Short mmCIF file of C-alpha atoms in Angstrom, two decimals:
data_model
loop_
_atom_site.label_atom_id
_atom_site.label_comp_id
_atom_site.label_asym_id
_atom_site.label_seq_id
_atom_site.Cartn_x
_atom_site.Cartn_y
_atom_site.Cartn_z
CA UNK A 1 12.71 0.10 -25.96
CA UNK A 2 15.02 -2.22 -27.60
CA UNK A 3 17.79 0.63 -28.01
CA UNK A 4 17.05 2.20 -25.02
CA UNK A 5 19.96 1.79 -21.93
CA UNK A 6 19.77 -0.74 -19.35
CA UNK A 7 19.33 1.77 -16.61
CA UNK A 8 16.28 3.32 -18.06
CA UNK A 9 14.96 0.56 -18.96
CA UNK A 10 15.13 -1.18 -15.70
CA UNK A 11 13.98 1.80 -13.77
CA UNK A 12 11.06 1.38 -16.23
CA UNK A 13 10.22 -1.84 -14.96
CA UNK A 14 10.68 -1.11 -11.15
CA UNK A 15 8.31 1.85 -11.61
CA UNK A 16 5.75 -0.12 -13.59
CA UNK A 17 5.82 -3.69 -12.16
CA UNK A 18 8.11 -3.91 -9.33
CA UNK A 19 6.66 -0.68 -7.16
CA UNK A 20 3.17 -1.51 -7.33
CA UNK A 21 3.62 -5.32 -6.77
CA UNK A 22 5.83 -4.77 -3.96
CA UNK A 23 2.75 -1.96 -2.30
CA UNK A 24 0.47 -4.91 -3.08
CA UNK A 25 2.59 -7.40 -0.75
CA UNK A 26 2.72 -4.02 2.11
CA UNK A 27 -1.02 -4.35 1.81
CA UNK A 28 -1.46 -8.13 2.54
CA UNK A 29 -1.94 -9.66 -1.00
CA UNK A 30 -0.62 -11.96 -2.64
CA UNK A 31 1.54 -11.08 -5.62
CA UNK A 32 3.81 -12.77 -8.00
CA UNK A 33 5.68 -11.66 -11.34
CA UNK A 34 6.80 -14.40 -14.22
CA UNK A 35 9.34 -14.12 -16.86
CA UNK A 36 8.49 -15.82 -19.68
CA UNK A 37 9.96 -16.06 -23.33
CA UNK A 38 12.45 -18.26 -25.10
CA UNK A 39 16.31 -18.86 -24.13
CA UNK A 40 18.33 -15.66 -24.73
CA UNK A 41 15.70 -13.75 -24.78
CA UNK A 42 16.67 -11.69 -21.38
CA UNK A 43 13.85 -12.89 -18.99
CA UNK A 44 17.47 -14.32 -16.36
CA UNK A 45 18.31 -10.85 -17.00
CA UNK A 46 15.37 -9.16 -16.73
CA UNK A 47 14.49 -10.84 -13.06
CA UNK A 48 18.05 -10.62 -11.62
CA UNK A 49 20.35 -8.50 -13.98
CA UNK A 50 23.74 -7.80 -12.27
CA UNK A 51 23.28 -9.13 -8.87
CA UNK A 52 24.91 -6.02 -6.45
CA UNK A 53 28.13 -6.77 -4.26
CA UNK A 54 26.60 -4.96 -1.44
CA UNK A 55 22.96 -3.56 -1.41
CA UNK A 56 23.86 -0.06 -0.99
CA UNK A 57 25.88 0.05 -4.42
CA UNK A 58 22.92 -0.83 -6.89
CA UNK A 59 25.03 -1.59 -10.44
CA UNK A 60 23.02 0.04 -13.38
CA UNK A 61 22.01 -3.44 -14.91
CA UNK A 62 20.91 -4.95 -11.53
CA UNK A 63 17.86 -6.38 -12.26
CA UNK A 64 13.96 -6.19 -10.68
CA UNK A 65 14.58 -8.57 -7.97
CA UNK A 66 17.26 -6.40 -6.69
CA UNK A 67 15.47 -2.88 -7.45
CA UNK A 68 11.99 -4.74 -5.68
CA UNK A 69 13.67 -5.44 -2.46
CA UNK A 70 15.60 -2.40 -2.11
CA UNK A 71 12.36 -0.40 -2.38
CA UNK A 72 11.08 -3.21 -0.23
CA UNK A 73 13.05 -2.19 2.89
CA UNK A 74 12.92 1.07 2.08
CA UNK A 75 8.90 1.27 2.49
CA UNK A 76 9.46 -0.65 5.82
CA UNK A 77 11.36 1.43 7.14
CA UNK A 78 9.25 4.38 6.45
CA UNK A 79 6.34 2.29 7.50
CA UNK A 80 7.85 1.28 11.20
CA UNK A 81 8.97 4.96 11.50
CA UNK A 82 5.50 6.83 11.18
CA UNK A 83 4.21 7.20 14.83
CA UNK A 84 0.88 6.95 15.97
CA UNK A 85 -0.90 7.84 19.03
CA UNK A 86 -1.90 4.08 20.25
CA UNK A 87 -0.42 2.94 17.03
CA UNK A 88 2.34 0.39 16.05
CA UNK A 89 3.57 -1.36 13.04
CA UNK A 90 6.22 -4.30 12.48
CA UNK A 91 7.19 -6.17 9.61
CA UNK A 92 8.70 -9.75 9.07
CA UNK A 93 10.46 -10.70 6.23
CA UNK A 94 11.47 -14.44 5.13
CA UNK A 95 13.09 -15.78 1.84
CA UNK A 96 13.38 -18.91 -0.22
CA UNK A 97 14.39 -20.36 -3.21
CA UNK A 98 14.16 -22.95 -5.38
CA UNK A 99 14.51 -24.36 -8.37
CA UNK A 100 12.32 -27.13 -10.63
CA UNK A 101 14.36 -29.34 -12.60
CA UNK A 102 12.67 -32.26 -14.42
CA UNK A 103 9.80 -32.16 -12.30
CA UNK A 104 11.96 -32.78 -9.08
CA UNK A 105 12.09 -29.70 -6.41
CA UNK A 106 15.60 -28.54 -5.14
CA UNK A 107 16.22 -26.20 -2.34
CA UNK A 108 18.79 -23.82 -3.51
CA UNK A 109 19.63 -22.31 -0.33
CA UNK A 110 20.23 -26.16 1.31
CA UNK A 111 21.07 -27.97 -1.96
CA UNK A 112 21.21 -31.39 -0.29
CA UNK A 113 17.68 -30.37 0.09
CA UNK A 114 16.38 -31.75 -3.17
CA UNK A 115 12.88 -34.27 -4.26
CA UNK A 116 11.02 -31.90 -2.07
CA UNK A 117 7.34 -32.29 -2.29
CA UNK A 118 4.57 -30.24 -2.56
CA UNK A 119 1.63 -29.99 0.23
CA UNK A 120 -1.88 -28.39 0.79
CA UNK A 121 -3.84 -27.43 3.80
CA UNK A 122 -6.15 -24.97 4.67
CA UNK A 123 -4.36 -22.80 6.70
CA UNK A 124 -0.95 -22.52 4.27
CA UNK A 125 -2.79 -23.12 1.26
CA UNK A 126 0.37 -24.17 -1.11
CA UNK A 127 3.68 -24.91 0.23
CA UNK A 128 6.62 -26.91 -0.31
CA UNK A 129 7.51 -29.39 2.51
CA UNK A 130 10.76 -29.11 4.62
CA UNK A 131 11.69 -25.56 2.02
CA UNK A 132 14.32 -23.87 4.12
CA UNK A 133 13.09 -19.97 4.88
CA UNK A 134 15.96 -17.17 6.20
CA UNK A 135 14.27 -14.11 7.70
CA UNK A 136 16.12 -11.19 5.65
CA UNK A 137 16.15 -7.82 7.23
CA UNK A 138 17.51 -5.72 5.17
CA UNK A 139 18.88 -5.43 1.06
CA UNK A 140 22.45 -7.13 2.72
CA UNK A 141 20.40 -10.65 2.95
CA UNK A 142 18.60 -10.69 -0.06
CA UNK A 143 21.91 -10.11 -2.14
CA UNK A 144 23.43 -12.82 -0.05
CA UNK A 145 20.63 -15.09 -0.76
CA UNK A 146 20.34 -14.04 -4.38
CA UNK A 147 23.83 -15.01 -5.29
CA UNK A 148 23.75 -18.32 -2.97
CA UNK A 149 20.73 -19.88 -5.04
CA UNK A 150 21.43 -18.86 -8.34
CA UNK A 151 25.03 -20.29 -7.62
CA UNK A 152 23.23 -23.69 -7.36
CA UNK A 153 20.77 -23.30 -10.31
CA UNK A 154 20.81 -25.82 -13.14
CA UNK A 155 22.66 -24.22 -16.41
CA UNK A 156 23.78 -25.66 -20.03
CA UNK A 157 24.58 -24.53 -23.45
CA UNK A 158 22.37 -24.65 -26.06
CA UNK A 159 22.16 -23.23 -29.45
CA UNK A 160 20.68 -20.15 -28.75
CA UNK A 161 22.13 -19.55 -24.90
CA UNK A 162 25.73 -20.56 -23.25
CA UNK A 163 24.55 -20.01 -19.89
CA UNK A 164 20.86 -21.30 -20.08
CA UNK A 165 19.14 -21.89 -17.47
CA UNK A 166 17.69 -25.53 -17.42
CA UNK A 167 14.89 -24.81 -14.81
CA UNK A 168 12.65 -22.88 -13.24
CA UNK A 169 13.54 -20.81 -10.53
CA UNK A 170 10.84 -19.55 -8.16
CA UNK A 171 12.77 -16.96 -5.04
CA UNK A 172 10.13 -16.13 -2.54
CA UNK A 173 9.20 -13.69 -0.14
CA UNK A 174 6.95 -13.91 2.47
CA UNK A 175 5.88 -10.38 4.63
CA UNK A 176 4.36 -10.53 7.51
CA UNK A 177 3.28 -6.73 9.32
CA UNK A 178 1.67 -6.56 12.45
CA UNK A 179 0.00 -3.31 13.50
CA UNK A 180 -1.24 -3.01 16.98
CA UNK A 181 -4.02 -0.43 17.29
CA UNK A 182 -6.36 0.15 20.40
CA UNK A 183 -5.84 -3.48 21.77
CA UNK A 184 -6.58 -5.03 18.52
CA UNK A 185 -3.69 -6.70 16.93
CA UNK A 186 -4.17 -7.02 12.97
CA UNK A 187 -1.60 -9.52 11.15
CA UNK A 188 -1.39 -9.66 7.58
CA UNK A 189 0.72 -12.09 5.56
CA UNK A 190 1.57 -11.84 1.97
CA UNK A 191 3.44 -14.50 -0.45
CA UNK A 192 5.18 -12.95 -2.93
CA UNK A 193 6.53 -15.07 -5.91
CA UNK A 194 9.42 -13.83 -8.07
CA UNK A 195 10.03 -16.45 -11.16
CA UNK A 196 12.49 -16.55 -13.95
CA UNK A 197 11.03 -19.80 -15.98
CA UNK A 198 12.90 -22.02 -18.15
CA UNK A 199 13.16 -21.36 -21.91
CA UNK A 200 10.34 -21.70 -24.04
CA UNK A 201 11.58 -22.77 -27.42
CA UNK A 202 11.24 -25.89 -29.74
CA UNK A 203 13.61 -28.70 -29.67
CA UNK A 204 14.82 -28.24 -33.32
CA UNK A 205 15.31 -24.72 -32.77
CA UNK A 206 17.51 -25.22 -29.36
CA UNK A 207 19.38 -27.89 -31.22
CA UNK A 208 19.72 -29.66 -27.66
CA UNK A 209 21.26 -33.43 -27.42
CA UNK A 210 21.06 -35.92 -25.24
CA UNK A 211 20.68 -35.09 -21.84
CA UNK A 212 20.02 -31.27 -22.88
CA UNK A 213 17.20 -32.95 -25.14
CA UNK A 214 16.01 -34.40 -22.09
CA UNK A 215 15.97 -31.46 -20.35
CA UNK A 216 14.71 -29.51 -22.97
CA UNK A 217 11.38 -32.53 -23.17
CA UNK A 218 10.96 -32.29 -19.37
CA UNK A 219 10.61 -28.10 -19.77
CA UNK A 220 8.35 -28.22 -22.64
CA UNK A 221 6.44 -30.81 -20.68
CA UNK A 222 6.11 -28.00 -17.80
CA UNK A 223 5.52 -25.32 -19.93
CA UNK A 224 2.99 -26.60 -21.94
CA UNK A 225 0.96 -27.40 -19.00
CA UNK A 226 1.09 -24.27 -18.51
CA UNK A 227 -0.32 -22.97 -21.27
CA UNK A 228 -2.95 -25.25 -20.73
CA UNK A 229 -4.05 -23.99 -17.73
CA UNK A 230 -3.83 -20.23 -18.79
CA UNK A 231 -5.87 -21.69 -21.92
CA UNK A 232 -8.45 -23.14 -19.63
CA UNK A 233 -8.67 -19.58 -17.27
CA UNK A 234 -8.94 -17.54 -20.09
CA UNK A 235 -11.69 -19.47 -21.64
CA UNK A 236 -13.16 -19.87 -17.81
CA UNK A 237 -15.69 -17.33 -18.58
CA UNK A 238 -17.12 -18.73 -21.64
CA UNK A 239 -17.19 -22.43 -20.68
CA UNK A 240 -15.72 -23.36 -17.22
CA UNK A 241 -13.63 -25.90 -17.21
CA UNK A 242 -11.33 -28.53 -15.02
CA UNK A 243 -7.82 -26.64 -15.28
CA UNK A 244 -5.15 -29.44 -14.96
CA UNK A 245 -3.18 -27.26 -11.98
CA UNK A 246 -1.59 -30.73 -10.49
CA UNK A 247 -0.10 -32.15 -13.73
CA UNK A 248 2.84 -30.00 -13.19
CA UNK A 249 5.02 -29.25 -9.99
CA UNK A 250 5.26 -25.65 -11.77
CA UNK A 251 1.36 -25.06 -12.18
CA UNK A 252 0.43 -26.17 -8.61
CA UNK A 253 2.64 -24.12 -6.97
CA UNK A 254 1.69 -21.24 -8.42
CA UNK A 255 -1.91 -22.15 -8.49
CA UNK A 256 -2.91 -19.18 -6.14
CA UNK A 257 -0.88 -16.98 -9.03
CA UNK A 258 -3.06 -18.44 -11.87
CA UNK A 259 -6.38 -17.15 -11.22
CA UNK A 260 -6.59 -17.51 -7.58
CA UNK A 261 -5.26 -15.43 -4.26
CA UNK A 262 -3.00 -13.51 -6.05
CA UNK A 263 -1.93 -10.08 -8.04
CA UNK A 264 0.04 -11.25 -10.77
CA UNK A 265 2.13 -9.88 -13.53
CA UNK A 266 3.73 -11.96 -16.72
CA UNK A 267 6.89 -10.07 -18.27
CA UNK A 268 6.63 -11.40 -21.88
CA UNK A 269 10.66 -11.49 -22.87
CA UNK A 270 11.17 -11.57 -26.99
CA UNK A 271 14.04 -11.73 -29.06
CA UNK A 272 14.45 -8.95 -32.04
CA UNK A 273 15.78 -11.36 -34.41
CA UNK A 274 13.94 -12.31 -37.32
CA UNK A 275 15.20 -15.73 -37.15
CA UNK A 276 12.80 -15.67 -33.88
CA UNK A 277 9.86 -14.33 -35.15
CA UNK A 278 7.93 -17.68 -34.35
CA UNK A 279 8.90 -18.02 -31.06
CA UNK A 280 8.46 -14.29 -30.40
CA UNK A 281 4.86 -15.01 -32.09
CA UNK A 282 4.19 -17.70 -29.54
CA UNK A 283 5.05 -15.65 -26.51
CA UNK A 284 3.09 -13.08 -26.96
CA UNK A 285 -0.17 -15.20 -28.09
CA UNK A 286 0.70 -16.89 -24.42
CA UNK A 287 0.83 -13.36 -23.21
CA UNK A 288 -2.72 -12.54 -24.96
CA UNK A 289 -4.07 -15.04 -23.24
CA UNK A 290 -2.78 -14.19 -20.08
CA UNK A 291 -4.01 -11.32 -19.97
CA UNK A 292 -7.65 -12.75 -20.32
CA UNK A 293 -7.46 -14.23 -16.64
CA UNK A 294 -9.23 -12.91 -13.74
CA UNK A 295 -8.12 -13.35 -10.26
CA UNK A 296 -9.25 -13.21 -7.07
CA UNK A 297 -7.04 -11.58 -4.76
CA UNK A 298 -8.16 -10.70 -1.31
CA UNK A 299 -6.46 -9.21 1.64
CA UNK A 300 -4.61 -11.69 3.82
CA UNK A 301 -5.73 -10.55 6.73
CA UNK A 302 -6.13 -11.95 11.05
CA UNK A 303 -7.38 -9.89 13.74
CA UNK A 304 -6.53 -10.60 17.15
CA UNK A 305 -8.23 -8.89 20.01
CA UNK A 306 -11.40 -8.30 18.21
CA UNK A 307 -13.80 -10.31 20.35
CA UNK A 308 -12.31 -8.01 23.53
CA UNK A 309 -13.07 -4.69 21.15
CA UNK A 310 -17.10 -5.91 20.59
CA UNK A 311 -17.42 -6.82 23.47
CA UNK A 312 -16.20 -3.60 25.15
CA UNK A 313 -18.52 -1.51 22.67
CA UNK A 314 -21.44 -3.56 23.28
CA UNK A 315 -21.27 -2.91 27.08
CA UNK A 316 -20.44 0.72 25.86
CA UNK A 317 -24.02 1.07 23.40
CA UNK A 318 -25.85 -1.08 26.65
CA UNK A 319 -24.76 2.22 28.85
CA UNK A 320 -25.85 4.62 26.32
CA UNK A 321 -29.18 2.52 26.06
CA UNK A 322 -29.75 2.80 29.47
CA UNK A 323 -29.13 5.93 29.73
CA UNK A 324 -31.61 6.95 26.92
CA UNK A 325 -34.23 4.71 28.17
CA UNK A 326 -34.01 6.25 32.09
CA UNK A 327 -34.31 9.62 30.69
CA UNK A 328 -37.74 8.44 28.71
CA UNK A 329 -38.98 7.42 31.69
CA UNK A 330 -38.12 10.76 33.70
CA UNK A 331 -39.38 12.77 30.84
CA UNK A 332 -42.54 10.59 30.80
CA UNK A 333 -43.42 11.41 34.50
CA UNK A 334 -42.87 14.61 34.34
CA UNK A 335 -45.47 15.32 31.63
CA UNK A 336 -47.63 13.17 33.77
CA UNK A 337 -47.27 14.95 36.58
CA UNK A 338 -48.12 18.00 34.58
#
């Protein structure tokens, strides 16, 4: 597609990744998408694109964050507008973002928010500590959002990019729908992880120095972790294995996303130059092996109300057995009487 316009190819994506991922989320699972490749090769611009002014007037190179939560509130609002007899639905939308930059967790919407640290517990699974969330309620937000954290996002020049970005940048979504049906409230909550990742190239080819070459060690450092762990899932099935999730703030955050909770997709982003055939080798070997891990992604999903339900329709089959059994016993003495 690589003469193809930007339109068409982005409407491409939406209908391909972005539509199903965001019916996934609707549907209580976990989801996430990664953009992975080297600098310049358009994975920034494949995840964000032109960033709209307003949400009604979609530019033709916004990119598949934009598109995703356009059709987003677009499906809720069809969603909360079907009526039911005895039937409601509601959805709940919240937003973050953040950013990993040398291993050290920034809040982009509260920047003074930064060396934020990761927890675990049963009931959240993975989170990030004291991570501001805004509830979004429409496209208006998101845009709002969108521009705010990327504003604060760590860039530099390099060789091969101007306007690289220096980390990895994970924006967040969590949806929350609550449908009330016959007294029994079902809630289901789904993550969903949208993440442009920092360049994957090799030092010498980057041509970074001094703190960029610092940068450049610390995201090599992330991203080769990893690799590792998509080289330990995709061998899982032959030879299980310990998969090093915690060595990198990258990897155990999106543990659930790597062959856990989770539908994911990797966008593999290469480069038509020749001069980049190595790196564009390298992605998509990471991409082959990607596509080697199996998930387990279940439906997130709490009833409420459900004890009251049984316990209704066991007094409910108790009548019926009654019933049954007192008309045994009047058939019975009839044919005895007989």
């Amino acid at each position: 597609m690589r003469d193809t316009p930007a339109p068409i190819v982005f409407e491409y994506t939406l209908n391909v990744v972005g539509r199903p991922i965001v019916e996934n989320c609707l549907n209580g699972y976990n989801s996430s998408v990664l953009a992975y490749g080297q600098t310049g090769s358009g994975k920034t611009f494949t995840m964000l694109g032109q960033i709209p002014t307003r949400a009604e007037e979609m530019p033709e190179q916004a990119g598949l964050i934009p598109r995703m939560f356009q059709y987003l509130f677009d499906r809720i609002k069809q969603l909360e507008s079907i009526k039911r007899e005895g039937r409601e639905v509601c959805f709940l939308c919240k937003v973050s973002c953040l950013e990993i930059y040398q291993e050290v967790i920034t809040d982009l919407l509260c920047p003074e928010r930064t060396r934020l640290q990761l927890r675990e517990d049963l009931r959240q699974g993975i989170y990030v500590d004291d991570l501001s969330e805004e509830v979004v309620n429409d496209g208006e937000d998101v845009v709002r959002l969108l521009r705010q954290g990327t504003a604060n996002r760590h860039t530099g020049g390099t060789r091969t990019n101007a306007l690289s970005s220096r980390s990895h940048c994970v924006f967040t979504c969590v949806v929350e729908s609550q449908t009330v049906e016959d007294g029994v409230t079902s809630i289901r909550t789904s993550r969903l992880h949208l993440v442009d990742l920092a360049g994957s190239e090799r030092q010498k080819v980057a041509e970074s120095e001094g703190e960029r070459l610092k940068e450049a060690s610390s995201i090599n450092r992330s991203l080769s972790t990893l690799g590792l762990v998509i080289n330990k899932l995709a061998g899982a099935h032959r030879q299980p294995a310990h998969v090093p999730y915690r060595d990198s703030r990258l990897t155990f955050l999106l543990q659930d996303s790597l062959g856990g909770n989770a539908k994911t997709v990797i966008i593999a982003n290469v480069s038509p130059g020749a001069g980049c055939a190595r790196e564009t080798q390298s992605t998509l070997g990471f991409a082959q092996r990607a596509k080697q891990i199996v998930n387990k992604a279940r439906v997130n999903e709490d009833t409420r109300g459900e004890a009251a339900l049984l316990t209704r329709e066991n007094e409910r089959l108790r009548r019926e057995l009654q019933l049954l059994s007192d008309t045994y016993q009047a058939l019975r003495q009839v044919r005895l009487l007989d």
